[in-house]
Amino acid sequence: MDLTPLKLTVIVGSNREGRFAPVVADWFAGRVAGREDFTADVVDLAESDLPTALSYAPDDRVRAELDRISPRLDAADAFVVLTPEYNHSFPAALKNLIDWHYTQWQAKPVAFVSYGGISGGLRAVEQLRQVFAELHAVTVRDTVSFAGARGLFGAGGRLKDPAGPDAAAKTMLDQLAWWGTALREARTLRPYAG
C-alpha cells in the first residue's frame, strides 16, 4: 500500500473580474494544509489563457499553455474543483479547461467547493457531476458550499462562523482521500482502459 500523500490539484474555476474565488480558495487551502494525506497544487484559471476553440493541432501559443497546465492535471491523484455559480451553471473558463483534457480526469476522484447566492453553487456542482461522469471520473458525494458567500466571510477573508464549513471540508477531504488512495492503487495495479 502506497502511503505517500496524494497529489491534490485544486482548480479555481473562476476568472471573472472582481471574483470572490480567491477568498474561498485561501480558506480551503488552510483546510488542506492541516492534513498529511495531501500535497496541494493550485491551478487558477485567472492565470490560464486557453482559447475556447478546441483544436487537435493547437498552435505554438496554445501548446505552450497546455504544456504548462496538462502535466499538473496528469500528475494529480485527486481534484477539488472550486466553482461559483453563474446563471444556474458553472463558468465557461472551467468548462473550457475540462474540455481541453480527457485522460487527465480518468479514474480519479473529484470533489467540489462551491459558492454563490441562495443555492451556494450547488446547481453548478450537479452539472459538473454529469460532465465528470462522462470523463470517467468519480465525484465524491459530500461537498462544501457557501450560500451568500460574501456575507459569510469577514475582514481578512476569515469565516465569521467556521464550524460548519470546517466540518464539511473535513468530511469531504476524508472521502476524497479514501477514493484517491483506492483509485491510485487500482491505476497502479491495472491501468485504466477508458
PDB file of C-alpha atoms in Angstrom:
ATOM      1  CA  MET A   1       0.000   0.000   0.000  1.00  0.00           C
ATOM      2  CA  ASP A   2       1.374   3.402  -1.067  1.00  0.00           C
ATOM      3  CA  LEU A   3       1.292   5.758   1.932  1.00  0.00           C
ATOM      4  CA  THR A   4       2.768   8.795   0.174  1.00  0.00           C
ATOM      5  CA  PRO A   5       0.486  11.840   0.268  1.00  0.00           C
ATOM      6  CA  LEU A   6      -1.993  12.140  -2.561  1.00  0.00           C
ATOM      7  CA  LYS A   7      -1.291  14.809  -5.151  1.00  0.00           C
ATOM      8  CA  LEU A   8      -4.336  17.058  -4.908  1.00  0.00           C
ATOM      9  CA  THR A   9      -4.941  19.567  -7.670  1.00  0.00           C
ATOM     10  CA  VAL A  10      -7.287  22.380  -6.650  1.00  0.00           C
ATOM     11  CA  ILE A  11      -8.839  24.106  -9.640  1.00  0.00           C
ATOM     12  CA  VAL A  12     -10.012  27.662  -9.018  1.00  0.00           C
ATOM     13  CA  GLY A  13     -12.773  27.772 -11.605  1.00  0.00           C
ATOM     14  CA  SER A  14     -13.477  31.480 -11.982  1.00  0.00           C
ATOM     15  CA  ASN A  15     -11.560  34.044 -13.983  1.00  0.00           C
ATOM     16  CA  ARG A  16     -14.173  36.803 -13.686  1.00  0.00           C
ATOM     17  CA  GLU A  17     -13.008  40.312 -12.881  1.00  0.00           C
ATOM     18  CA  GLY A  18     -13.709  41.097  -9.230  1.00  0.00           C
ATOM     19  CA  ARG A  19     -14.221  37.411  -8.445  1.00  0.00           C
ATOM     20  CA  PHE A  20     -14.701  36.122  -4.906  1.00  0.00           C
ATOM     21  CA  ALA A  21     -12.850  32.868  -5.665  1.00  0.00           C
ATOM     22  CA  PRO A  22      -9.520  33.831  -4.029  1.00  0.00           C
ATOM     23  CA  VAL A  23     -11.222  34.288  -0.644  1.00  0.00           C
ATOM     24  CA  VAL A  24     -12.812  30.830  -0.778  1.00  0.00           C
ATOM     25  CA  ALA A  25      -9.633  29.294  -2.227  1.00  0.00           C
ATOM     26  CA  ASP A  26      -7.487  30.735   0.574  1.00  0.00           C
ATOM     27  CA  TRP A  27      -9.880  29.364   3.193  1.00  0.00           C
ATOM     28  CA  PHE A  28      -9.850  25.941   1.537  1.00  0.00           C
ATOM     29  CA  ALA A  29      -6.044  25.925   1.238  1.00  0.00           C
ATOM     30  CA  GLY A  30      -5.933  26.275   5.018  1.00  0.00           C
ATOM     31  CA  ARG A  31      -8.075  23.149   5.402  1.00  0.00           C
ATOM     32  CA  VAL A  32      -5.768  21.150   3.118  1.00  0.00           C
ATOM     33  CA  ALA A  33      -2.568  22.491   4.702  1.00  0.00           C
ATOM     34  CA  GLY A  34      -3.517  20.922   8.025  1.00  0.00           C
ATOM     35  CA  ARG A  35      -3.586  17.405   6.542  1.00  0.00           C
ATOM     36  CA  GLU A  36      -0.741  14.958   5.992  1.00  0.00           C
ATOM     37  CA  ASP A  37      -2.554  12.878   3.358  1.00  0.00           C
ATOM     38  CA  PHE A  38      -2.443  15.537   0.615  1.00  0.00           C
ATOM     39  CA  THR A  39       0.058  17.780  -1.116  1.00  0.00           C
ATOM     40  CA  ALA A  40      -1.734  20.537  -2.991  1.00  0.00           C
ATOM     41  CA  ASP A  41      -1.176  22.241  -6.323  1.00  0.00           C
ATOM     42  CA  VAL A  42      -3.479  25.132  -7.272  1.00  0.00           C
ATOM     43  CA  VAL A  43      -4.461  25.714 -10.897  1.00  0.00           C
ATOM     44  CA  ASP A  44      -6.090  29.152 -11.030  1.00  0.00           C
ATOM     45  CA  LEU A  45      -7.998  29.796 -14.240  1.00  0.00           C
ATOM     46  CA  ALA A  46      -7.354  33.520 -13.909  1.00  0.00           C
ATOM     47  CA  GLU A  47      -3.757  32.600 -14.777  1.00  0.00           C
ATOM     48  CA  SER A  48      -4.718  30.458 -17.764  1.00  0.00           C
ATOM     49  CA  ASP A  49      -5.219  31.513 -21.349  1.00  0.00           C
ATOM     50  CA  LEU A  50      -6.704  28.581 -23.225  1.00  0.00           C
ATOM     51  CA  PRO A  51      -8.819  29.517 -26.258  1.00  0.00           C
ATOM     52  CA  THR A  52     -12.441  28.413 -26.450  1.00  0.00           C
ATOM     53  CA  ALA A  53     -11.909  26.975 -29.933  1.00  0.00           C
ATOM     54  CA  LEU A  54     -10.700  23.422 -29.318  1.00  0.00           C
ATOM     55  CA  SER A  55      -8.155  22.016 -31.751  1.00  0.00           C
ATOM     56  CA  TYR A  56      -6.475  18.675 -32.404  1.00  0.00           C
ATOM     57  CA  ALA A  57      -3.469  20.654 -33.701  1.00  0.00           C
ATOM     58  CA  PRO A  58      -3.077  23.667 -31.393  1.00  0.00           C
ATOM     59  CA  ASP A  59      -0.687  26.426 -32.391  1.00  0.00           C
ATOM     60  CA  ASP A  60       2.552  27.077 -30.504  1.00  0.00           C
ATOM     61  CA  ARG A  61       0.993  29.550 -28.053  1.00  0.00           C
ATOM     62  CA  VAL A  62      -1.774  27.119 -27.085  1.00  0.00           C
ATOM     63  CA  ARG A  63       0.670  24.211 -26.978  1.00  0.00           C
ATOM     64  CA  ALA A  64       2.835  26.191 -24.530  1.00  0.00           C
ATOM     65  CA  GLU A  65      -0.196  26.832 -22.307  1.00  0.00           C
ATOM     66  CA  LEU A  66      -1.178  23.159 -22.419  1.00  0.00           C
ATOM     67  CA  ASP A  67       2.411  22.157 -21.649  1.00  0.00           C
ATOM     68  CA  ARG A  68       2.166  24.317 -18.524  1.00  0.00           C
ATOM     69  CA  ILE A  69      -1.203  23.006 -17.269  1.00  0.00           C
ATOM     70  CA  SER A  70      -1.716  19.477 -18.627  1.00  0.00           C
ATOM     71  CA  PRO A  71       1.168  17.802 -16.738  1.00  0.00           C
ATOM     72  CA  ARG A  72      -0.161  19.230 -13.473  1.00  0.00           C
ATOM     73  CA  LEU A  73      -3.584  17.689 -14.133  1.00  0.00           C
ATOM     74  CA  ASP A  74      -1.999  14.448 -15.284  1.00  0.00           C
ATOM     75  CA  ALA A  75       0.082  14.160 -12.087  1.00  0.00           C
ATOM     76  CA  ALA A  76      -2.956  14.604  -9.826  1.00  0.00           C
ATOM     77  CA  ASP A  77      -4.289  11.717  -7.777  1.00  0.00           C
ATOM     78  CA  ALA A  78      -7.407  13.723  -6.922  1.00  0.00           C
ATOM     79  CA  PHE A  79      -9.087  17.034  -7.721  1.00  0.00           C
ATOM     80  CA  VAL A  80     -11.078  19.661  -5.901  1.00  0.00           C
ATOM     81  CA  VAL A  81     -12.980  21.995  -8.201  1.00  0.00           C
ATOM     82  CA  LEU A  82     -13.792  25.325  -6.614  1.00  0.00           C
ATOM     83  CA  THR A  83     -16.635  26.891  -8.568  1.00  0.00           C
ATOM     84  CA  PRO A  84     -19.046  29.762  -8.362  1.00  0.00           C
ATOM     85  CA  GLU A  85     -22.491  29.519  -9.876  1.00  0.00           C
ATOM     86  CA  TYR A  86     -23.190  31.772 -12.846  1.00  0.00           C
ATOM     87  CA  ASN A  87     -26.721  31.702 -14.256  1.00  0.00           C
ATOM     88  CA  HIS A  88     -27.524  28.308 -12.652  1.00  0.00           C
ATOM     89  CA  SER A  89     -24.316  26.774 -14.044  1.00  0.00           C
ATOM     90  CA  PHE A  90     -20.543  26.842 -13.815  1.00  0.00           C
ATOM     91  CA  PRO A  91     -18.134  29.281 -15.520  1.00  0.00           C
ATOM     92  CA  ALA A  92     -17.145  28.940 -19.159  1.00  0.00           C
ATOM     93  CA  ALA A  93     -13.442  29.052 -18.250  1.00  0.00           C
ATOM     94  CA  LEU A  94     -13.896  25.927 -16.134  1.00  0.00           C
ATOM     95  CA  LYS A  95     -15.719  24.030 -18.892  1.00  0.00           C
ATOM     96  CA  ASN A  96     -13.007  25.122 -21.293  1.00  0.00           C
ATOM     97  CA  LEU A  97     -10.226  23.700 -19.089  1.00  0.00           C
ATOM     98  CA  ILE A  98     -12.160  20.463 -18.682  1.00  0.00           C
ATOM     99  CA  ASP A  99     -12.775  20.120 -22.424  1.00  0.00           C
ATOM    100  CA  TRP A 100      -9.123  20.649 -23.365  1.00  0.00           C
ATOM    101  CA  HIS A 101      -8.316  17.499 -21.355  1.00  0.00           C
ATOM    102  CA  TYR A 102      -9.587  13.940 -21.254  1.00  0.00           C
ATOM    103  CA  THR A 103      -7.282  11.248 -19.908  1.00  0.00           C
ATOM    104  CA  GLN A 104      -6.156  13.511 -17.051  1.00  0.00           C
ATOM    105  CA  TRP A 105      -9.561  13.054 -15.343  1.00  0.00           C
ATOM    106  CA  GLN A 106      -9.998   9.321 -15.873  1.00  0.00           C
ATOM    107  CA  ALA A 107     -10.286   7.045 -12.836  1.00  0.00           C
ATOM    108  CA  LYS A 108      -9.623   9.907 -10.436  1.00  0.00           C
ATOM    109  CA  PRO A 109     -11.876  11.392  -7.758  1.00  0.00           C
ATOM    110  CA  VAL A 110     -13.263  14.914  -7.959  1.00  0.00           C
ATOM    111  CA  ALA A 111     -14.690  16.878  -5.030  1.00  0.00           C
ATOM    112  CA  PHE A 112     -16.365  20.289  -5.090  1.00  0.00           C
ATOM    113  CA  VAL A 113     -16.273  23.533  -3.156  1.00  0.00           C
ATOM    114  CA  SER A 114     -18.944  25.889  -4.431  1.00  0.00           C
ATOM    115  CA  TYR A 115     -20.273  29.314  -3.642  1.00  0.00           C
ATOM    116  CA  GLY A 116     -22.947  31.649  -4.843  1.00  0.00           C
ATOM    117  CA  GLY A 117     -26.266  33.143  -3.945  1.00  0.00           C
ATOM    118  CA  ILE A 118     -29.108  31.259  -2.340  1.00  0.00           C
ATOM    119  CA  SER A 119     -28.108  27.881  -3.833  1.00  0.00           C
ATOM    120  CA  GLY A 120     -24.482  28.103  -2.725  1.00  0.00           C
ATOM    121  CA  GLY A 121     -23.357  26.963  -6.163  1.00  0.00           C
ATOM    122  CA  LEU A 122     -24.959  23.520  -5.843  1.00  0.00           C
ATOM    123  CA  ARG A 123     -26.639  23.761  -9.254  1.00  0.00           C
ATOM    124  CA  ALA A 124     -23.204  24.252 -10.805  1.00  0.00           C
ATOM    125  CA  VAL A 125     -21.924  21.218  -8.883  1.00  0.00           C
ATOM    126  CA  GLU A 126     -24.771  18.997 -10.078  1.00  0.00           C
ATOM    127  CA  GLN A 127     -23.994  19.898 -13.684  1.00  0.00           C
ATOM    128  CA  LEU A 128     -20.289  19.293 -13.141  1.00  0.00           C
ATOM    129  CA  ARG A 129     -21.044  15.819 -11.792  1.00  0.00           C
ATOM    130  CA  GLN A 130     -22.560  14.940 -15.183  1.00  0.00           C
ATOM    131  CA  VAL A 131     -19.580  16.330 -17.057  1.00  0.00           C
ATOM    132  CA  PHE A 132     -17.051  14.441 -14.949  1.00  0.00           C
ATOM    133  CA  ALA A 133     -19.025  11.190 -15.202  1.00  0.00           C
ATOM    134  CA  GLU A 134     -18.665  11.451 -18.978  1.00  0.00           C
ATOM    135  CA  LEU A 135     -14.899  11.789 -18.491  1.00  0.00           C
ATOM    136  CA  HIS A 136     -14.737   8.602 -16.377  1.00  0.00           C
ATOM    137  CA  ALA A 137     -14.016  10.488 -13.148  1.00  0.00           C
ATOM    138  CA  VAL A 138     -15.606   9.662  -9.789  1.00  0.00           C
ATOM    139  CA  THR A 139     -17.240  12.510  -7.901  1.00  0.00           C
ATOM    140  CA  VAL A 140     -17.422  12.315  -4.120  1.00  0.00           C
ATOM    141  CA  ARG A 141     -20.814  12.692  -2.536  1.00  0.00           C
ATOM    142  CA  ASP A 142     -20.256  15.418   0.059  1.00  0.00           C
ATOM    143  CA  THR A 143     -19.396  18.963  -0.927  1.00  0.00           C
ATOM    144  CA  VAL A 144     -18.654  22.274   0.716  1.00  0.00           C
ATOM    145  CA  SER A 145     -20.979  25.065  -0.351  1.00  0.00           C
ATOM    146  CA  PHE A 146     -21.368  28.664   0.666  1.00  0.00           C
ATOM    147  CA  ALA A 147     -24.794  30.242   0.136  1.00  0.00           C
ATOM    148  CA  GLY A 148     -24.496  34.026   0.223  1.00  0.00           C
ATOM    149  CA  ALA A 149     -20.733  33.602   0.389  1.00  0.00           C
ATOM    150  CA  ARG A 150     -19.741  37.262   0.589  1.00  0.00           C
ATOM    151  CA  GLY A 151     -21.741  37.671   3.775  1.00  0.00           C
ATOM    152  CA  LEU A 152     -20.160  34.624   5.430  1.00  0.00           C
ATOM    153  CA  PHE A 153     -16.591  35.919   5.293  1.00  0.00           C
ATOM    154  CA  GLY A 154     -15.379  38.898   7.262  1.00  0.00           C
ATOM    155  CA  ALA A 155     -12.266  41.023   7.299  1.00  0.00           C
ATOM    156  CA  GLY A 156      -9.135  39.314   6.042  1.00  0.00           C
ATOM    157  CA  GLY A 157     -11.162  36.559   4.367  1.00  0.00           C
ATOM    158  CA  ARG A 158     -11.968  34.787   7.633  1.00  0.00           C
ATOM    159  CA  LEU A 159     -15.202  32.907   8.049  1.00  0.00           C
ATOM    160  CA  LYS A 160     -17.457  34.514  10.639  1.00  0.00           C
ATOM    161  CA  ASP A 161     -18.627  31.070  11.785  1.00  0.00           C
ATOM    162  CA  PRO A 162     -16.167  28.400  10.594  1.00  0.00           C
ATOM    163  CA  ALA A 163     -17.580  25.372  12.468  1.00  0.00           C
ATOM    164  CA  GLY A 164     -19.971  24.119   9.768  1.00  0.00           C
ATOM    165  CA  PRO A 165     -17.731  24.725   6.745  1.00  0.00           C
ATOM    166  CA  ASP A 166     -14.671  23.308   8.530  1.00  0.00           C
ATOM    167  CA  ALA A 167     -16.606  20.134   9.394  1.00  0.00           C
ATOM    168  CA  ALA A 168     -17.930  19.854   5.821  1.00  0.00           C
ATOM    169  CA  ALA A 169     -14.418  20.269   4.432  1.00  0.00           C
ATOM    170  CA  LYS A 170     -13.078  17.550   6.728  1.00  0.00           C
ATOM    171  CA  THR A 171     -15.817  15.114   5.687  1.00  0.00           C
ATOM    172  CA  MET A 172     -15.270  15.868   2.008  1.00  0.00           C
ATOM    173  CA  LEU A 173     -11.483  15.578   2.243  1.00  0.00           C
ATOM    174  CA  ASP A 174     -11.779  12.294   4.164  1.00  0.00           C
ATOM    175  CA  GLN A 175     -13.932  10.898   1.343  1.00  0.00           C
ATOM    176  CA  LEU A 176     -11.561  12.276  -1.269  1.00  0.00           C
ATOM    177  CA  ALA A 177      -8.582  10.678   0.495  1.00  0.00           C
ATOM    178  CA  TRP A 178     -10.323   7.291   0.519  1.00  0.00           C
ATOM    179  CA  TRP A 179     -11.249   7.464  -3.168  1.00  0.00           C
ATOM    180  CA  GLY A 180      -7.894   8.955  -4.122  1.00  0.00           C
ATOM    181  CA  THR A 181      -5.979   6.170  -2.398  1.00  0.00           C
ATOM    182  CA  ALA A 182      -8.231   3.412  -3.745  1.00  0.00           C
ATOM    183  CA  LEU A 183      -8.112   4.690  -7.310  1.00  0.00           C
ATOM    184  CA  ARG A 184      -4.358   5.356  -7.222  1.00  0.00           C
ATOM    185  CA  GLU A 185      -3.811   1.752  -6.113  1.00  0.00           C
ATOM    186  CA  ALA A 186      -6.193   0.487  -8.785  1.00  0.00           C
ATOM    187  CA  ARG A 187      -4.475   2.504 -11.554  1.00  0.00           C
ATOM    188  CA  THR A 188      -1.100   1.167 -10.391  1.00  0.00           C
ATOM    189  CA  LEU A 189      -2.246  -2.457 -10.438  1.00  0.00           C
ATOM    190  CA  ARG A 190      -4.254  -2.193 -13.630  1.00  0.00           C
ATOM    191  CA  PRO A 191      -4.074   0.883 -15.858  1.00  0.00           C
ATOM    192  CA  TYR A 192      -7.495   2.317 -16.613  1.00  0.00           C
ATOM    193  CA  ALA A 193      -8.841   1.407 -20.056  1.00  0.00           C
ATOM    194  CA  GLY A 194     -11.245   4.248 -20.771  1.00  0.00           C
TER     195      GLY A 194
END
